[in-house]
Tab-separated table of C-alpha atoms in Angstrom:
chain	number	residue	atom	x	y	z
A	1	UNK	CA	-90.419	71.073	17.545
A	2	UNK	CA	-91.065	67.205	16.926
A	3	UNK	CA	-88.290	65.866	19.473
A	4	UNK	CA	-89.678	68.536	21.681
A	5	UNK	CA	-93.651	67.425	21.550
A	6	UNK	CA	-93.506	64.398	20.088
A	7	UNK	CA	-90.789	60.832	19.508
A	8	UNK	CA	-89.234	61.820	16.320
A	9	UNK	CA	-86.931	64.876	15.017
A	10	UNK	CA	-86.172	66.052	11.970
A	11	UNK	CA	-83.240	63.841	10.933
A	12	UNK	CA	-86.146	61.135	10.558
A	13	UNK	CA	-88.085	63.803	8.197
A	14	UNK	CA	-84.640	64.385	6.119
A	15	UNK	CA	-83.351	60.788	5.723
A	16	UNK	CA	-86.925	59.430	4.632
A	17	UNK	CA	-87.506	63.031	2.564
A	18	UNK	CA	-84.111	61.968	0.614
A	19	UNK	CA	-85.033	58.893	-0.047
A	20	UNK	CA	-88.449	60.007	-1.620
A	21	UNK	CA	-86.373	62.504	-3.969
A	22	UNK	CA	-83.569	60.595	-4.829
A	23	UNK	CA	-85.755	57.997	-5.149
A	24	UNK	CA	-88.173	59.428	-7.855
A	25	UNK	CA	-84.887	61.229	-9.539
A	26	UNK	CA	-83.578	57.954	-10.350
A	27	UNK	CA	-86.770	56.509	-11.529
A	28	UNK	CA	-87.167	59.270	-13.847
A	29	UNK	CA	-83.502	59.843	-15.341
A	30	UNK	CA	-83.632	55.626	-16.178
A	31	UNK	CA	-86.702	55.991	-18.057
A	32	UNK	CA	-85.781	59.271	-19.313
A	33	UNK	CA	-81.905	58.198	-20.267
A	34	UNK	CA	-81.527	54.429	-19.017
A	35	UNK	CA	-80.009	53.164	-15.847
A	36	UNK	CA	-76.527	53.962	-16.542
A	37	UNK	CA	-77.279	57.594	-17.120
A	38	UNK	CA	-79.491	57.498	-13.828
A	39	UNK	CA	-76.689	55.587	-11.770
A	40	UNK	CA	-74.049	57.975	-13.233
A	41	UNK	CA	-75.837	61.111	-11.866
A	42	UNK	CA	-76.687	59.357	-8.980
A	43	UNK	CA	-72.984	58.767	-8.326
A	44	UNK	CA	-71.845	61.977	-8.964
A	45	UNK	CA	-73.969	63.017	-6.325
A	46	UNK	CA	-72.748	61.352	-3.523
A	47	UNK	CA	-69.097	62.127	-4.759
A	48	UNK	CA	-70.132	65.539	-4.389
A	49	UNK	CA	-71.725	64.707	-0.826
A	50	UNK	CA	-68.545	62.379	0.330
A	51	UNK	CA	-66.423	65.402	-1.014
A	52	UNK	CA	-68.537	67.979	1.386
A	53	UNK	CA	-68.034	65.903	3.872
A	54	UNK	CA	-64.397	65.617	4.027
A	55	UNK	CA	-64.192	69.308	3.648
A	56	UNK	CA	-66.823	69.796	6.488
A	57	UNK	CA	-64.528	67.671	8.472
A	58	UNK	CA	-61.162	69.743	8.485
A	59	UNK	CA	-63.324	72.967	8.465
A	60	UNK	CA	-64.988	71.865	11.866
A	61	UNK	CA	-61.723	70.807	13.324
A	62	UNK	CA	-60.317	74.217	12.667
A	63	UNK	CA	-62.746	75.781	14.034
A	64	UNK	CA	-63.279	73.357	17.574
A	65	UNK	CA	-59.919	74.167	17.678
A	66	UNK	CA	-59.994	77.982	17.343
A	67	UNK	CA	-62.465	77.905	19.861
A	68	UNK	CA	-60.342	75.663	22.585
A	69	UNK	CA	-57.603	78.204	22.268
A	70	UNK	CA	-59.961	81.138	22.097
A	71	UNK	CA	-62.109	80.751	25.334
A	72	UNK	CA	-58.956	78.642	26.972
A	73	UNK	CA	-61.255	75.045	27.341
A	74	UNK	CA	-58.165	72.677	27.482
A	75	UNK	CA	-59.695	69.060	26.384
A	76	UNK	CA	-62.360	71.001	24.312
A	77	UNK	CA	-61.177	69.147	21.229
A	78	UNK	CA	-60.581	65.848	22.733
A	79	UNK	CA	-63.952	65.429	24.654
A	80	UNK	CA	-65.519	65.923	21.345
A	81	UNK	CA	-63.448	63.551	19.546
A	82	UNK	CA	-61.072	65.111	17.508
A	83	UNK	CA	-57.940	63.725	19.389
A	84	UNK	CA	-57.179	61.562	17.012
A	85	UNK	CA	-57.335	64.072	13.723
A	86	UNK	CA	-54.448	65.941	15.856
A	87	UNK	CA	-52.357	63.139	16.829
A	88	UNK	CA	-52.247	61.065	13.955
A	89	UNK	CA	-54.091	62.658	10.793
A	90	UNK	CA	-52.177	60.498	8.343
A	91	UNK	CA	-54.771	57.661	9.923
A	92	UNK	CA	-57.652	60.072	11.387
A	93	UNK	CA	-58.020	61.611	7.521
A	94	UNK	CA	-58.681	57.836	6.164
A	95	UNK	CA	-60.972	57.273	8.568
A	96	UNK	CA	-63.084	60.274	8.244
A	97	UNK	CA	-62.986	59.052	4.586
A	98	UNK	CA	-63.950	55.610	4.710
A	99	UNK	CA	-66.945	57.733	7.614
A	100	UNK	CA	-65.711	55.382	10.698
A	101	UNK	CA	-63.980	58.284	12.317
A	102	UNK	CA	-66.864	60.103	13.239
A	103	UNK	CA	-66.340	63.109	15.929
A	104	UNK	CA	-69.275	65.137	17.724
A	105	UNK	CA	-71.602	66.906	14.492
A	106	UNK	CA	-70.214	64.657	12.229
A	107	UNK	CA	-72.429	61.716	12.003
A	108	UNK	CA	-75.032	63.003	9.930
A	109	UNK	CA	-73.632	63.215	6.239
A	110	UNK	CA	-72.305	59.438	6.288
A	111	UNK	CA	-75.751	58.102	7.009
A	112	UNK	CA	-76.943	59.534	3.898
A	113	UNK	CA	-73.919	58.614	1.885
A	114	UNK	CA	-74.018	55.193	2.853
A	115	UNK	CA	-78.146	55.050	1.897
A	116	UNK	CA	-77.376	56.277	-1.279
A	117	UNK	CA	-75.085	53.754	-2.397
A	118	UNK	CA	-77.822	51.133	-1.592
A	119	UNK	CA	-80.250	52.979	-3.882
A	120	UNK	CA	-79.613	51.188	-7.248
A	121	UNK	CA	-80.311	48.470	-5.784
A	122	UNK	CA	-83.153	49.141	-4.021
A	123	UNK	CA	-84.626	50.426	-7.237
A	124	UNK	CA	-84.312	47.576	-9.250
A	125	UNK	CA	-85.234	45.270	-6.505
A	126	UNK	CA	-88.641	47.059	-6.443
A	127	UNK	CA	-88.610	46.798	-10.407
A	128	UNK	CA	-88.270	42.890	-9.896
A	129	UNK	CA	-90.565	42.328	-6.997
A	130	UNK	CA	-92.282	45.152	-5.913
A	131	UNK	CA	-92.598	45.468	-2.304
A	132	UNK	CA	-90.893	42.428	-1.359
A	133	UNK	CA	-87.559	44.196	-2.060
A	134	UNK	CA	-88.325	46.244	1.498
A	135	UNK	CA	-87.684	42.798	3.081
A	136	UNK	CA	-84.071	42.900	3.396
A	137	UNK	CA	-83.826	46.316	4.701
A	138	UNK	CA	-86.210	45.226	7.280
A	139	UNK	CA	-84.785	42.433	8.252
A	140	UNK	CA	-81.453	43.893	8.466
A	141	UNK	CA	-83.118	46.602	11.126
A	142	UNK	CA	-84.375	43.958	12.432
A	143	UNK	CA	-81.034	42.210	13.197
A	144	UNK	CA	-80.068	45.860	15.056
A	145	UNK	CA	-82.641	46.014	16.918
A	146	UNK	CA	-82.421	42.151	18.074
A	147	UNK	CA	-78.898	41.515	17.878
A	148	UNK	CA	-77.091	45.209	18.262
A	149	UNK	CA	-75.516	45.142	14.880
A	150	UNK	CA	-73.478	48.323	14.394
A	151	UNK	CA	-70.538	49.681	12.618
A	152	UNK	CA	-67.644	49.795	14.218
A	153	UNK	CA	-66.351	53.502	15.187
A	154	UNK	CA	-62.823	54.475	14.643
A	155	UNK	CA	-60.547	57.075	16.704
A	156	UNK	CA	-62.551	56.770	20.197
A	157	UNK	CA	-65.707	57.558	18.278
A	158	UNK	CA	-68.924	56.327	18.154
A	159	UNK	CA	-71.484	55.926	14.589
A	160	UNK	CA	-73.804	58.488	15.847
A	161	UNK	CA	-76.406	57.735	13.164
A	162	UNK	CA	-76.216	53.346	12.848
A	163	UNK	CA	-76.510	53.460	9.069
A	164	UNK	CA	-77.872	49.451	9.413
A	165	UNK	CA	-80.435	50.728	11.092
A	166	UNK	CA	-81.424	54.281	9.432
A	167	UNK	CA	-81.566	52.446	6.106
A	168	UNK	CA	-84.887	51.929	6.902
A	169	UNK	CA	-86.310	55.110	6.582
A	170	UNK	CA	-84.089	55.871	3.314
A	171	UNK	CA	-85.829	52.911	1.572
A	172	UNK	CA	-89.037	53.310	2.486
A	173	UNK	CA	-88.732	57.054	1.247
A	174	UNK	CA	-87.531	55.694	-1.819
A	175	UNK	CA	-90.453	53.198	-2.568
A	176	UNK	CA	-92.575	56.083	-2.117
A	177	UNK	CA	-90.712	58.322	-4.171
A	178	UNK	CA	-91.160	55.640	-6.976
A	179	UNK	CA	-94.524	54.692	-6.251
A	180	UNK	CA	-95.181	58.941	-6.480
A	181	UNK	CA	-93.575	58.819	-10.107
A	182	UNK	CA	-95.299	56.279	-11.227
A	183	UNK	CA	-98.755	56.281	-10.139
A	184	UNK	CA	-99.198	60.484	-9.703
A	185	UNK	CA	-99.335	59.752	-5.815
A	186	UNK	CA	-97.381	57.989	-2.949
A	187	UNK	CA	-100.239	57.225	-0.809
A	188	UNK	CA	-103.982	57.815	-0.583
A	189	UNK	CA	-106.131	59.215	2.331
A	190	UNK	CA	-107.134	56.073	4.459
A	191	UNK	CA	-109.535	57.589	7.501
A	192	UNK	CA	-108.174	54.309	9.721
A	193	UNK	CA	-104.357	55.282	8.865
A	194	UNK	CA	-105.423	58.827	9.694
A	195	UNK	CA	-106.396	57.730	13.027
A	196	UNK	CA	-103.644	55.419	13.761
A	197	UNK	CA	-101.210	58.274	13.011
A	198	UNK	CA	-103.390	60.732	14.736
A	199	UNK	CA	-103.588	58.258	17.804
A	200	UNK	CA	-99.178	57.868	17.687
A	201	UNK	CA	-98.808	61.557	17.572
A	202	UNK	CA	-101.045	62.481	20.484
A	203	UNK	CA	-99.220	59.491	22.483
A	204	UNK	CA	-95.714	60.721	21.522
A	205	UNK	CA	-97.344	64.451	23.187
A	206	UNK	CA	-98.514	62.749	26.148
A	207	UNK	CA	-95.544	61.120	26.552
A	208	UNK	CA	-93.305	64.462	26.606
A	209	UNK	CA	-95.984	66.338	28.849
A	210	UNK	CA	-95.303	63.724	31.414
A	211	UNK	CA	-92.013	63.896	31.157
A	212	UNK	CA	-91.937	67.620	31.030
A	213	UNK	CA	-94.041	68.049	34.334
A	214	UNK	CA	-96.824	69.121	32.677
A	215	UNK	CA	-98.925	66.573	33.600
A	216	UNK	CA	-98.863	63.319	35.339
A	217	UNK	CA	-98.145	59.997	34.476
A	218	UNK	CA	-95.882	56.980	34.698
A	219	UNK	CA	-92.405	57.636	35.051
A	220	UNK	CA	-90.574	56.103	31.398
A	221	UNK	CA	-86.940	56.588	30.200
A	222	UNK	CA	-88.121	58.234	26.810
A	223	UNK	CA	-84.417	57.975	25.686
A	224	UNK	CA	-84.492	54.265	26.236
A	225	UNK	CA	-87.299	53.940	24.382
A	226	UNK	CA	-86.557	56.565	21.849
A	227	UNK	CA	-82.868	55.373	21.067
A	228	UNK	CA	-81.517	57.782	18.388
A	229	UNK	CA	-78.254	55.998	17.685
A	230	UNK	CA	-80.230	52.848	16.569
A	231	UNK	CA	-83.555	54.640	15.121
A	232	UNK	CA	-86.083	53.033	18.193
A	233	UNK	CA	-89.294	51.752	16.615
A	234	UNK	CA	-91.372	54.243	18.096
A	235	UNK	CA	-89.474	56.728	16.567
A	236	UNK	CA	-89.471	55.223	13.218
A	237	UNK	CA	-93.309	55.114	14.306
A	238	UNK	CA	-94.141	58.697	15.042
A	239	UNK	CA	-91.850	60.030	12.375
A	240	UNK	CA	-94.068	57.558	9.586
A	241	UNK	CA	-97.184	59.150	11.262
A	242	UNK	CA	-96.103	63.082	11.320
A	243	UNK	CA	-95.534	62.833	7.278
A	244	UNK	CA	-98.585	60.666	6.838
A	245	UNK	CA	-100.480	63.635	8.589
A	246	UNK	CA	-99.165	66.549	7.152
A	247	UNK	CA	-99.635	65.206	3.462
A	248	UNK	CA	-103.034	64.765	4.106
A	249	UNK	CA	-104.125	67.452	5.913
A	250	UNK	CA	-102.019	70.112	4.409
A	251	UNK	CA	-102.026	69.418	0.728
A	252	UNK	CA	-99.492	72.583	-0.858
A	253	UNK	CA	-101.425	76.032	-1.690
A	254	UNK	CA	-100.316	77.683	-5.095
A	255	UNK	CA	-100.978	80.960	-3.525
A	256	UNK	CA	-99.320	80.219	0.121
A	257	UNK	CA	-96.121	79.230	-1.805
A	258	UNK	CA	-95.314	82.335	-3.707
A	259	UNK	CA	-95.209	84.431	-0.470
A	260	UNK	CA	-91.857	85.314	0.757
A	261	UNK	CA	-91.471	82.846	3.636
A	262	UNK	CA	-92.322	80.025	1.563
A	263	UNK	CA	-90.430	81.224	-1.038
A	264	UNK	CA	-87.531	81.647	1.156
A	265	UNK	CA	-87.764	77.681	2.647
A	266	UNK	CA	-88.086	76.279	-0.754
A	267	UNK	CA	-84.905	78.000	-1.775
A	268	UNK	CA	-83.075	76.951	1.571
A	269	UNK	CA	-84.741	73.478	0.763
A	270	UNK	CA	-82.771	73.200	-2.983
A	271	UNK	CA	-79.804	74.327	-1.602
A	272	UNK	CA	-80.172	72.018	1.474
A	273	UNK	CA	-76.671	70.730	1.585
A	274	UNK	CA	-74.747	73.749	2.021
A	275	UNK	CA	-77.605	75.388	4.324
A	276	UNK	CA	-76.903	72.284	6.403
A	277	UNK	CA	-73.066	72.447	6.499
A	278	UNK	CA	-73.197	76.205	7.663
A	279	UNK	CA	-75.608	74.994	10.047
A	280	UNK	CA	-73.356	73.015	11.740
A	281	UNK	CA	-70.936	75.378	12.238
A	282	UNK	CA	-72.947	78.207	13.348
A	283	UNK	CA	-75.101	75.177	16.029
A	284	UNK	CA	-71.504	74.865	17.446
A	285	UNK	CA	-70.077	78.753	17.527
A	286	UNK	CA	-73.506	79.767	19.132
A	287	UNK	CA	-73.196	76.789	21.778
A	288	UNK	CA	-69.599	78.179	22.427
A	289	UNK	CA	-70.972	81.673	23.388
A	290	UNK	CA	-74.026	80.368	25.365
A	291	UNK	CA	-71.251	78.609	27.565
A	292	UNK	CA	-68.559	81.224	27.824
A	293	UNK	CA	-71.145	83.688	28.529
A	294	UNK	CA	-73.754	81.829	30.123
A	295	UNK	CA	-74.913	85.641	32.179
A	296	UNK	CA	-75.812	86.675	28.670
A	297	UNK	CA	-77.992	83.977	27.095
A	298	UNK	CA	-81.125	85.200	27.655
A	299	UNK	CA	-80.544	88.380	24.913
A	300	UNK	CA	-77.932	86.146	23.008
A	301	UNK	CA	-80.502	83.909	22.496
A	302	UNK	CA	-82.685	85.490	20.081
A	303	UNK	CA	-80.235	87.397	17.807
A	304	UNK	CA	-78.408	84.346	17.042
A	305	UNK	CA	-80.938	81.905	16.872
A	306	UNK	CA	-83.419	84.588	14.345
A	307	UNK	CA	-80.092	86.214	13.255
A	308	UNK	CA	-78.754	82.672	11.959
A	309	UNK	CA	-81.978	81.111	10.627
A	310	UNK	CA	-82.338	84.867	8.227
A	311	UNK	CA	-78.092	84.243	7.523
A	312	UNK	CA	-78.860	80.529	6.316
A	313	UNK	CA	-82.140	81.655	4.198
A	314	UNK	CA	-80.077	84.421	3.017
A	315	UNK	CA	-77.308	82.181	2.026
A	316	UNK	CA	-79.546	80.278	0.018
A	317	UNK	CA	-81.165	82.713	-1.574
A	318	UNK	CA	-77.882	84.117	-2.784
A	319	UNK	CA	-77.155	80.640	-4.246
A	320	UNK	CA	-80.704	80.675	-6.443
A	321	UNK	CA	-79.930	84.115	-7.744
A	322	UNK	CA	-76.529	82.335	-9.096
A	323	UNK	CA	-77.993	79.595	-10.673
A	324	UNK	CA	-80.365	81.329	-12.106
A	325	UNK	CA	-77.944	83.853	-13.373
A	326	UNK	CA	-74.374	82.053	-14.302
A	327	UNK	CA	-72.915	84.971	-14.560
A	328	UNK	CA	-72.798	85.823	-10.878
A	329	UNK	CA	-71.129	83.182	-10.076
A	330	UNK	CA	-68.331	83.966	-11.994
């Protein structure tokens, strides 16, 4: 809906959101249990996530495969990137490991990996010198942005998600997340910064009326000035101003949040990582059919679209009845 109407998606609204949790998680578990403690959990949960990510990997090059063979699209595989993986997975594995080898839907669990180590130090940075400790992370976007620093991609691919640039957004999630712990609030309601970030999001929808036809205007290469690969400023911009809004205009509603619906996102939201994984795979299947049966996309559409979005809430409502109830997971 945001990349749609506006300059930002939601992989801006995830990255900073982790940041703000994992942020405040840390925080709490070192006063709670001391850093140690805190950076032991903290590494056990990107283990998990680099884990889930190599499993992802061979899962999603099974099925690319099963679907080159199935709908006979010879090159399917390689223009996505997986040649490698097939010619020489004693090297293609390694990479995927070390997250250089990065094919097509596979560029989004790195980035947060790769945040996540930096977060220890990040933390005690902002112990040491408050604020200041955002200066290296913005000077090191700064050095993309001016200089084109990236990682360098292994197997023919690219770094879909630059993580010297997307740090950005994880650290300044996490210096919220701590200043939320700490002080009972991450930021207060400012009437000017309300009307800067009102002011960026109705730009960012003028913008994408223009470009959709809607309206008229100058003629601007959004994706030039929206670069995804190297998080653009504007995007970094309008994302920043989306979250500022909705926190302050839409504080949470006891009431709202034990209906269904809200009860249903807040269970696919704890169980995010493995409502994402399936998400990938089930983006790419449904693509498949929309192309090998292009006639019957307009009544494809809305059973797997609404059919998939109730199978991921489903799935993690499943996984909430197990934790809550060990023995069904047995």
């Amino acid at each position: 809906m945001s990349a749609a109407w506006g300059l930002s998606d939601s992989s801006e609204q995830f990255l900073f959101l982790s940041g703000f949790a994992l942020g405040s998680v840390l925080v709490l578990k070192e006063h709670r249990a001391g850093p140690r403690a805190a950076w032991r959990d903290l590494m056990l949960r990107v283990a998990r996530l680099w884990r889930t990510h190599l499993i992802v990997v061979c899962g999603f090059a099974a099925l690319v495969i099963a679907t080159e063979m199935a709908f006979r699209w010879p090159g399917e595989a390689a223009a996505m990137g997986w040649s490698w993986l097939l010619v020489e997975p004693w090297l293609a594995l390694p990479g995927a490991a070390i997250l250089l080898y990065q094919p097509q839907y596979m560029g989004v669990l790195p980035v947060f990996i790769l945040c996540m180590l930096t977060l220890p130090l990040l933390i005690r940075g902002m112990e040491r010198v408050g604020a200041w400790a955002l200066l290296p992370p913005l000077a090191l976007y700064g050095a993309v942005q001016a200089w084109g620093w990236h990682l360098p991609g292994l197997g023919g691919t690219e770094v879909e998600f630059n993580p010297l640039a997307w740090q950005i957004l994880f650290a300044i999630g996490a210096w919220f997340g701590r200043r939320a712990l700490l002080r009972g609030r991450a930021i207060g309601r400012n009437p000017w910064l309300l009307a800067g970030a009102g002011l960026v999001l109705l730009l960012g929808l003028w913008l994408r009326l223009v470009e959709h036809g809607l309206i008229g205007g100058p003629a601007l290469d959004l994706q030039a000035l929206t670069g995804k690969q190297d998080l653009a400023a504007p995007r970094i911009l309008h994302a920043l101003s989306l979250a500022y809004v909705v926190v302050v205009l839409i504080p949470p509603r006891p009431m709202t949040l034990r209906a269904w619906p809200a009860q249903a996102l807040a269970a696919a939201g704890r169980n995010s990582l493995n409502v994402f994984c399936l998400g990938l795979f089930f983006s790419y299947a449904a693509a498949s059919l929309f192309r090998a049966f292009p006639g019957a996309v307009p009544w494809l559409d809305l059973p797997l679209v609404g059919g998939g979005a109730l199978g991921l809430m489903a799935v993690a409502q499943t996984a909430e009845r197990r934790r809550r109830d060990p023995a069904l997971a047995r």
